[in-house]
XYZ file of C-alpha atoms in Angstrom:
547
model
C 16.308 37.401 1.565
C 13.865 38.402 -1.200
C 10.330 39.252 -0.145
C 7.087 40.290 -1.793
C 5.371 43.637 -1.148
C 3.150 44.004 1.860
C -0.332 42.621 1.500
C -3.383 42.170 3.729
C -5.433 39.082 4.459
C -8.117 40.411 2.120
C -6.018 39.036 -0.732
C -5.987 35.565 0.828
C -9.543 35.128 2.141
C -10.921 33.702 -1.086
C -7.909 31.500 -1.721
C -7.185 30.350 1.837
C -10.344 30.751 3.946
C -8.669 29.356 7.070
C -6.595 32.589 7.192
C -9.666 34.830 7.381
C -9.120 35.404 11.110
C -5.610 36.810 10.748
C -3.846 39.663 9.012
C -0.954 38.503 6.815
C 1.605 41.284 7.028
C 4.469 39.782 5.057
C 5.102 36.786 2.792
C 8.675 35.654 2.264
C 9.928 33.054 -0.230
C 13.232 31.334 0.492
C 14.986 28.110 -0.410
C 13.296 26.386 2.523
C 9.797 27.361 1.395
C 7.247 30.106 2.057
C 6.960 31.955 5.382
C 3.876 34.012 6.234
C 4.116 36.592 9.038
C 0.671 37.197 10.499
C -1.184 38.528 13.527
C -4.669 37.937 14.884
C -7.327 40.255 13.475
C -9.667 40.370 16.535
C -9.112 42.922 19.288
C -10.347 40.695 22.122
C -10.472 36.971 22.957
C -12.776 34.600 24.801
C -11.590 32.623 27.805
C -11.908 28.890 27.069
C -12.646 28.143 30.765
C -15.406 30.579 31.693
C -16.408 31.986 28.304
C -15.824 35.589 29.291
C -14.340 38.121 26.854
C -11.180 40.007 27.656
C -9.177 42.844 26.049
C -6.430 42.994 28.667
C -3.217 41.712 27.054
C -0.776 40.002 29.403
C 1.945 39.264 26.816
C 2.786 38.153 23.304
C 4.800 35.352 21.708
C 5.404 33.840 18.262
C 3.878 30.515 17.149
C 5.139 28.598 14.117
C 2.458 26.554 12.349
C 3.046 24.298 9.350
C 0.379 24.682 6.685
C -0.529 23.023 3.406
C 2.032 23.512 0.627
C 1.696 26.178 -2.056
C 2.950 25.139 -5.516
C 4.882 22.294 -3.887
C 6.716 24.644 -1.497
C 6.578 24.134 2.248
C 4.522 26.798 4.069
C 5.136 28.016 7.627
C 2.890 30.590 9.323
C 4.634 32.696 11.965
C 1.675 33.899 13.983
C 1.986 36.567 16.673
C -0.476 35.553 19.393
C -1.423 37.280 22.634
C -1.927 35.999 26.146
C -4.878 37.699 27.875
C -5.806 38.083 31.513
C -9.189 36.660 32.424
C -11.376 39.423 33.904
C -13.609 36.908 35.729
C -12.370 36.699 39.315
C -14.216 33.392 39.825
C -12.456 31.740 36.885
C -9.740 29.241 37.749
C -7.584 30.486 34.870
C -5.573 33.637 35.439
C -4.394 33.977 31.834
C -5.232 32.297 28.566
C -3.941 32.310 24.982
C -6.140 33.415 22.104
C -7.049 30.800 19.486
C -8.010 31.432 15.869
C -10.917 29.332 14.641
C -9.886 27.053 11.793
C -6.206 27.880 12.194
C -4.902 27.098 15.670
C -5.539 24.685 18.526
C -3.691 24.333 21.859
C -0.141 22.985 21.541
C -0.631 22.127 17.820
C 2.152 22.661 15.315
C -0.025 21.900 12.295
C -2.999 23.838 11.013
C -6.263 21.814 10.960
C -6.081 21.739 7.155
C -2.618 20.180 7.169
C -3.536 17.851 10.012
C -6.452 16.469 7.981
C -4.192 16.005 4.960
C -1.546 14.161 6.960
C -4.156 12.019 8.665
C -5.498 10.990 5.249
C -1.975 10.093 4.120
C -1.456 8.078 7.313
C -4.711 6.179 6.803
C -3.759 5.306 3.237
C -0.034 4.583 3.629
C 0.812 4.578 7.357
C 4.407 5.379 8.418
C 7.371 5.170 6.059
C 5.481 5.240 2.735
C 3.367 8.127 4.020
C 6.448 10.034 5.095
C 7.976 9.654 1.634
C 4.775 10.904 0.007
C 4.523 13.885 2.353
C 8.043 14.976 1.373
C 7.067 14.834 -2.292
C 3.964 16.935 -1.560
C 5.941 19.650 0.195
C 4.801 18.874 3.747
C 7.687 16.813 5.164
C 6.832 14.932 8.329
C 8.340 12.002 10.244
C 6.815 8.528 10.130
C 6.235 8.511 13.890
C 4.261 11.737 13.620
C 2.022 10.146 10.999
C 1.437 7.171 13.261
C 0.555 9.452 16.167
C -1.933 11.299 13.973
C -3.384 7.979 12.881
C -3.844 6.734 16.430
C -5.365 10.068 17.455
C -8.198 9.821 14.919
C -11.591 9.752 16.667
C -13.413 6.445 16.406
C -16.729 6.688 14.623
C -19.791 5.450 16.454
C -21.272 2.221 15.111
C -24.697 2.665 13.597
C -27.291 -0.042 14.315
C -26.359 -3.208 12.425
C -29.119 -5.510 11.225
C -27.165 -7.937 8.996
C -23.663 -8.786 10.230
C -20.904 -10.658 8.390
C -18.195 -12.389 10.442
C -14.917 -13.860 9.258
C -11.321 -14.238 10.402
C -8.080 -13.076 8.819
C -4.481 -13.891 9.621
C -2.244 -11.409 11.377
C 0.508 -13.993 11.012
C -0.560 -17.065 9.083
C -0.660 -20.175 11.226
C 0.092 -18.193 14.374
C -2.309 -15.368 15.206
C -5.668 -14.299 13.800
C -8.277 -11.569 14.189
C -11.980 -11.243 13.438
C -13.530 -8.665 11.131
C -17.182 -7.630 11.458
C -18.915 -6.173 8.386
C -22.264 -4.403 8.063
C -23.563 -6.188 4.977
C -26.300 -3.625 4.321
C -23.966 -0.607 4.417
C -21.079 -2.638 2.934
C -18.407 -1.467 5.371
C -16.477 -2.918 8.340
C -17.773 -1.898 11.749
C -15.190 -3.450 14.074
C -12.130 -5.672 14.320
C -11.795 -8.059 17.269
C -8.633 -9.722 18.583
C -8.440 -13.476 18.047
C -11.061 -15.704 16.464
C -12.642 -17.105 19.613
C -16.270 -17.125 20.677
C -15.946 -14.796 23.686
C -15.027 -11.499 21.920
C -17.771 -12.027 19.333
C -20.350 -12.854 22.021
C -19.377 -9.735 23.984
C -19.697 -7.510 20.895
C -23.082 -8.991 19.997
C -24.232 -8.488 23.583
C -23.702 -4.743 23.116
C -25.634 -4.769 19.810
C -28.946 -6.537 20.372
C -30.296 -5.089 17.108
C -28.471 -7.742 15.015
C -31.019 -9.961 13.265
C -28.901 -11.974 10.778
C -25.331 -13.270 11.131
C -23.468 -14.572 8.079
C -20.434 -16.688 8.942
C -18.349 -19.629 7.842
C -18.846 -23.035 9.414
C -16.306 -22.499 12.202
C -17.531 -23.732 15.566
C -16.186 -20.734 17.502
C -18.260 -18.207 15.569
C -21.339 -20.430 15.801
C -20.960 -20.602 19.586
C -20.265 -16.869 19.880
C -23.321 -15.974 17.798
C -25.513 -18.390 19.748
C -24.341 -16.951 23.075
C -24.264 -13.244 22.220
C -27.263 -13.015 19.897
C -29.709 -15.884 20.473
C -32.382 -13.862 18.659
C -30.364 -13.703 15.409
C -30.647 -16.107 12.496
C -27.300 -17.690 11.649
C -26.490 -18.227 7.963
C -23.683 -20.535 6.840
C -22.002 -18.978 3.826
C -22.773 -20.741 0.554
C -19.247 -20.373 -0.818
C -17.797 -22.177 2.191
C -20.424 -24.936 1.811
C -19.454 -25.386 -1.836
C -15.775 -25.383 -0.883
C -16.374 -28.091 1.756
C -18.232 -30.158 -0.826
C -15.368 -29.733 -3.300
C -12.844 -30.951 -0.708
C -14.950 -34.050 -0.064
C -15.221 -34.688 -3.818
C -11.446 -34.332 -4.212
C -10.840 -36.941 -1.502
C -13.309 -39.305 -3.141
C -11.754 -38.884 -6.587
C -8.315 -39.534 -5.105
C -9.513 -42.718 -3.436
C -11.103 -44.069 -6.640
C -8.590 -42.798 -9.169
C -7.394 -46.359 -9.793
C -10.792 -47.055 -11.377
C -10.301 -44.054 -13.657
C -6.847 -45.223 -14.705
C -8.179 -48.677 -15.475
C -11.031 -47.227 -17.550
C -8.779 -44.995 -19.627
C -6.025 -47.602 -20.022
C -8.334 -49.754 -22.123
C -8.554 -46.995 -24.761
C -6.023 -47.302 -27.607
C -4.250 -44.079 -28.596
C -4.296 -42.858 -32.130
C -1.362 -44.270 -34.142
C -0.029 -43.753 -37.693
C -1.397 -45.871 -40.529
C -0.469 -49.579 -40.220
C 1.228 -49.585 -43.603
C 4.344 -47.890 -42.177
C 6.915 -50.680 -41.716
C 9.218 -48.573 -39.548
C 6.509 -47.890 -36.939
C 6.874 -50.362 -34.090
C 4.698 -50.580 -30.996
C 5.527 -52.107 -27.677
C 2.711 -53.189 -25.342
C 1.233 -50.036 -23.760
C 2.091 -49.327 -20.147
C -1.246 -49.106 -18.363
C 0.023 -48.902 -14.803
C 1.100 -45.337 -14.100
C 3.120 -46.546 -11.120
C 5.718 -48.043 -13.502
C 8.323 -46.229 -15.526
C 8.944 -46.767 -19.219
C 11.130 -49.788 -18.470
C 8.504 -51.537 -16.375
C 10.166 -50.751 -13.046
C 8.219 -49.272 -10.154
C 8.753 -45.558 -9.852
C 11.047 -44.460 -7.065
C 8.452 -42.018 -5.704
C 5.843 -44.781 -5.581
C 8.207 -47.073 -3.710
C 9.060 -44.376 -1.201
C 5.396 -43.519 -0.674
C 4.540 -47.157 0.048
C 7.416 -47.525 2.501
C 6.563 -44.343 4.383
C 2.874 -45.188 4.557
C 3.602 -48.628 5.958
C 6.078 -47.232 8.503
C 3.759 -44.455 9.707
C 0.761 -46.767 10.030
C 2.821 -49.339 11.920
C 4.106 -46.753 14.388
C 0.595 -45.429 14.896
C -0.628 -48.956 15.613
C 2.165 -49.299 18.191
C 0.871 -46.212 19.998
C 3.448 -43.636 18.875
C 2.510 -39.972 18.698
C 2.992 -37.795 15.639
C 5.957 -36.089 17.309
C 7.525 -39.467 18.054
C 7.028 -40.609 14.469
C 8.652 -37.392 13.215
C 11.723 -38.094 15.327
C 11.868 -41.790 14.435
C 11.463 -41.397 10.676
C 13.118 -37.945 10.539
C 10.205 -36.495 8.587
C 8.435 -33.153 8.751
C 5.313 -33.029 10.886
C 3.088 -32.059 7.953
C 4.323 -35.089 5.996
C 3.679 -37.452 8.914
C 0.243 -35.938 9.470
C -0.655 -36.440 5.794
C 0.379 -40.098 5.906
C -1.405 -40.626 9.223
C -4.688 -39.105 8.071
C -4.772 -40.928 4.730
C -7.641 -43.409 4.605
C -5.823 -45.661 2.141
C -2.575 -45.981 0.219
C -4.351 -45.157 -3.045
C -5.173 -41.703 -1.725
C -1.442 -40.981 -1.390
C -0.440 -42.673 -4.642
C -2.717 -40.324 -6.596
C -0.243 -37.502 -6.041
C 2.745 -39.757 -6.629
C 1.520 -41.117 -9.959
C -0.095 -38.070 -11.526
C 2.664 -35.524 -11.709
C 2.884 -33.573 -14.929
C 6.086 -32.490 -16.661
C 6.812 -30.027 -19.422
C 7.666 -32.976 -21.688
C 4.264 -34.671 -21.496
C 2.866 -33.074 -24.660
C 5.879 -34.166 -26.716
C 6.286 -37.793 -25.621
C 4.226 -39.183 -28.480
C 6.425 -37.360 -31.004
C 9.618 -38.593 -29.344
C 8.302 -42.166 -29.240
C 7.272 -42.034 -32.869
C 10.620 -40.640 -34.033
C 12.518 -43.158 -31.891
C 10.567 -46.044 -33.442
C 11.275 -44.597 -36.876
C 14.966 -45.075 -36.163
C 16.113 -41.633 -35.035
C 18.478 -42.101 -32.050
C 20.091 -38.635 -31.981
C 18.978 -36.863 -28.790
C 20.130 -33.475 -30.057
C 18.110 -33.786 -33.248
C 15.015 -34.948 -31.387
C 15.413 -32.067 -28.989
C 15.552 -29.581 -31.868
C 12.387 -31.096 -33.350
C 10.321 -30.703 -30.195
C 11.807 -27.241 -29.651
C 10.290 -26.320 -33.005
C 6.970 -27.654 -31.681
C 7.130 -25.352 -28.652
C 9.124 -27.275 -26.035
C 10.919 -24.891 -23.645
C 13.044 -27.353 -21.676
C 16.725 -28.177 -21.941
C 18.330 -30.993 -23.880
C 19.069 -32.778 -20.610
C 15.331 -33.282 -20.084
C 15.086 -34.959 -23.470
C 18.134 -37.145 -22.796
C 16.774 -38.286 -19.426
C 13.557 -39.361 -21.082
C 15.313 -41.271 -23.878
C 18.031 -42.872 -21.705
C 15.870 -45.871 -20.556
C 15.124 -46.733 -24.197
C 18.841 -47.070 -24.934
C 19.445 -49.312 -21.916
C 16.692 -51.798 -22.774
C 17.076 -54.680 -25.189
C 13.951 -53.734 -27.076
C 14.599 -51.459 -30.005
C 11.235 -49.700 -29.799
C 9.970 -47.070 -27.418
C 6.580 -47.757 -25.857
C 3.558 -46.167 -27.429
C 2.050 -43.428 -25.339
C -1.277 -44.723 -24.018
C -4.199 -42.440 -23.567
C -3.468 -40.774 -20.230
C -6.055 -40.788 -17.488
C -7.263 -37.332 -16.485
C -5.696 -36.017 -13.324
C -7.778 -35.983 -10.135
C -8.160 -32.222 -9.954
C -9.366 -32.107 -13.529
C -12.000 -34.710 -12.737
C -13.022 -32.676 -9.685
C -13.383 -29.609 -11.896
C -15.566 -31.551 -14.331
C -17.794 -32.776 -11.519
C -18.078 -29.350 -9.869
C -18.800 -27.459 -13.111
C -22.282 -26.801 -14.445
C -22.881 -29.461 -17.145
C -24.099 -26.746 -19.510
C -20.715 -25.001 -19.263
C -18.555 -28.065 -19.956
C -16.987 -28.425 -23.428
C -18.093 -31.471 -25.397
C -14.752 -33.271 -24.979
C -14.859 -32.784 -21.191
C -18.456 -33.990 -21.099
C -17.464 -37.191 -22.938
C -14.464 -37.716 -20.668
C -16.614 -37.291 -17.555
C -19.078 -39.765 -19.004
C -16.254 -42.325 -19.339
C -15.216 -41.647 -15.742
C -18.762 -42.173 -14.477
C -19.120 -45.340 -16.528
C -15.864 -46.797 -15.198
C -16.468 -45.908 -11.536
C -19.950 -46.184 -9.952
C -18.785 -44.269 -6.863
C -17.779 -41.228 -8.913
C -21.061 -41.501 -10.800
C -22.887 -41.260 -7.479
C -20.708 -38.340 -6.396
C -21.548 -36.474 -9.614
C -25.283 -36.948 -9.001
C -25.008 -35.695 -5.420
C -22.976 -32.651 -6.440
C -25.489 -31.652 -9.097
C -28.373 -32.069 -6.675
C -26.569 -29.857 -4.162
C -25.904 -27.254 -6.860
C -29.612 -27.190 -7.711
C -30.427 -26.553 -4.050
C -28.031 -23.616 -3.985
C -29.290 -22.189 -7.277
C -32.991 -22.528 -6.424
C -32.452 -21.536 -2.750
C -34.348 -24.637 -1.668
C -32.540 -25.406 1.579
C -35.523 -27.425 2.844
C -34.356 -30.273 0.574
C -31.081 -30.651 2.489
C -32.253 -33.436 4.879
C -33.380 -35.584 1.950
C -30.071 -34.928 0.156
C -28.096 -36.018 3.211
C -30.111 -39.245 3.473
C -29.368 -40.081 -0.175
C -25.662 -39.488 0.387
C -25.597 -41.781 3.421
C -27.042 -44.642 1.347
C -23.890 -44.687 -0.847
C -20.472 -45.915 0.196
C -18.726 -42.529 0.108
C -16.800 -41.972 3.382
C -15.624 -38.460 2.502
C -19.153 -37.301 1.782
C -20.390 -39.067 4.929
C -17.944 -36.988 6.945
C -19.288 -33.851 5.240
C -22.855 -34.845 6.066
C -21.947 -35.362 9.729
C -20.556 -31.832 9.855
C -23.648 -30.424 8.142
C -25.923 -32.098 10.677
C -24.134 -30.357 13.550
C -24.869 -26.997 11.890
C -28.022 -27.956 10.042
C -30.168 -24.888 10.770
C -27.456 -22.478 9.613
C -26.765 -24.571 6.501
C -30.442 -24.667 5.544
C -30.628 -20.902 6.047
C -27.502 -20.452 3.917
C -28.998 -22.501 1.076
C -32.290 -20.564 1.307
C -31.143 -16.945 1.768
C -29.541 -14.485 -0.640
C -27.258 -13.172 2.136
C -23.682 -14.428 2.005
C -20.172 -13.608 3.217
C -18.993 -12.431 -0.187
C -18.578 -8.859 1.028
C -16.613 -10.077 4.052
C -14.214 -11.984 1.805
C -13.749 -8.801 -0.217
C -12.939 -6.883 2.961
C -10.425 -9.596 3.877
C -8.716 -9.066 0.531
C -8.490 -5.352 1.308
C -7.068 -6.151 4.754
C -4.302 -8.211 3.152
C -3.334 -5.187 1.063
C -3.261 -2.983 4.165
C -1.061 -5.517 5.961
C 1.381 -5.607 3.072
C 1.506 -1.812 2.985
C 2.739 -1.945 6.568
C 5.217 -4.730 5.789
C 3.467 -6.873 8.429
C 4.840 -4.735 11.283
C 1.648 -2.933 12.358
C 0.334 -3.570 15.856
C -3.256 -4.676 16.235
C -4.516 -1.227 17.266
C -2.883 0.484 14.286
C -4.127 -2.153 11.837
C -7.630 -1.893 13.279
C -7.709 1.894 12.776
C -6.571 1.602 9.157
C -9.158 -1.088 8.433
C -12.019 0.928 9.909
C -10.943 4.272 8.442
C -10.231 3.115 4.882
C -13.799 2.762 3.673
């Protein structure tokens, strides 16, 4: 085995300061890595039990310590250590083993330097990924060892928290959840609690009476926990969640009144070629989006009507959701959606406003069909040149009803009504940021539907409250909403009244849960790194250590 000449620790002190307490007598390089043979420099040792010094050697043995890699090669230190007799007769220990500061610790097989490196790898990557990285770095270690090092990390003490952010995250979506607590002033998580109930949060707040402000979502459990554990703290409902709740109410309202929007846009005549073209033929425009091109009711619309009627009838007869699922052989989520719908129109919005990849090319197909072109392959090639990415079967399915009808002309494509979510986006967007065409379209929507006009006014008033941090105007805003016939917004107002103080504080304060949402995003990454198999204690350590 080749070896280098003898050298003393003086050569290593500047490069590897943790070896200053030993004398390196020999360094060997082999295929397996680098082996350093060393002995302790000091002549005596201090008893760890009584603190007395001793020079009386009882025996010697060899310890093997793994150290940080050198040039990618694994390093092992073979250290000759001595066992001393304690000279203090009153000491409970008869013998003790010498320890080298910065290099050894009782029963350890890693040097402190390597232990810190492996612990950092475990915090960042946990088990299997960390083990693969350690092999590449020249310090091979098993995944279970990394996890043991991770669990052995000391928990940092929590500094006094004045402003606390609270939110939940899913351990397993729809099944189990946990709660993350974030110090909003220091911008770091301070603890992770099991579950998302009021009791763990109240207990944690009881141990931290210094909390003055609590930012949370509008969940009732966190409101109760904060009220019980920290009655002195001001609760702030997060503005983003308030805006999200308002958007959901607006979406329900738009869905309920989308028939008014369709009627308003159906009266507009689409642009057509000059009337001098004798080949151009127009059939009466189809204004009812629940009919297909042949005037028949769409199959999806028919099915939606039948299911809605069946679910509502069974509910009126006293059946439970589980019973309806078994009777109609439908999924529970589908039955729940039909049961909670306030009207059939709310369900038909989704059934009649589905987009396809052919929508942008229908006017061209209709025009070419009316000009006399009946070759599906040729028409498909034409729209392919315009950017269509679908197959020829899609084109043939669209043109097939025209061939089966007695009329020789395809219907003209009427001006389509904007889809509900687009209308919601128009309403929820700052008017100054809307393009001119969207502003004009929203104006047509508001003109054709007084309810959506009222919703737009209420949304803009709420946005002004958030922007100006004038939460004191919330009671007046809620009264104005209640004077209009908007059931979805009335439900929102009822929820705001139950949490009115926190909502007013949220609309008046600059504190929010934005940082907590960012921490939740980081938690999702940590969960995916562990492939979703980390226990709660391991996940908690990684969340709190990775700051």
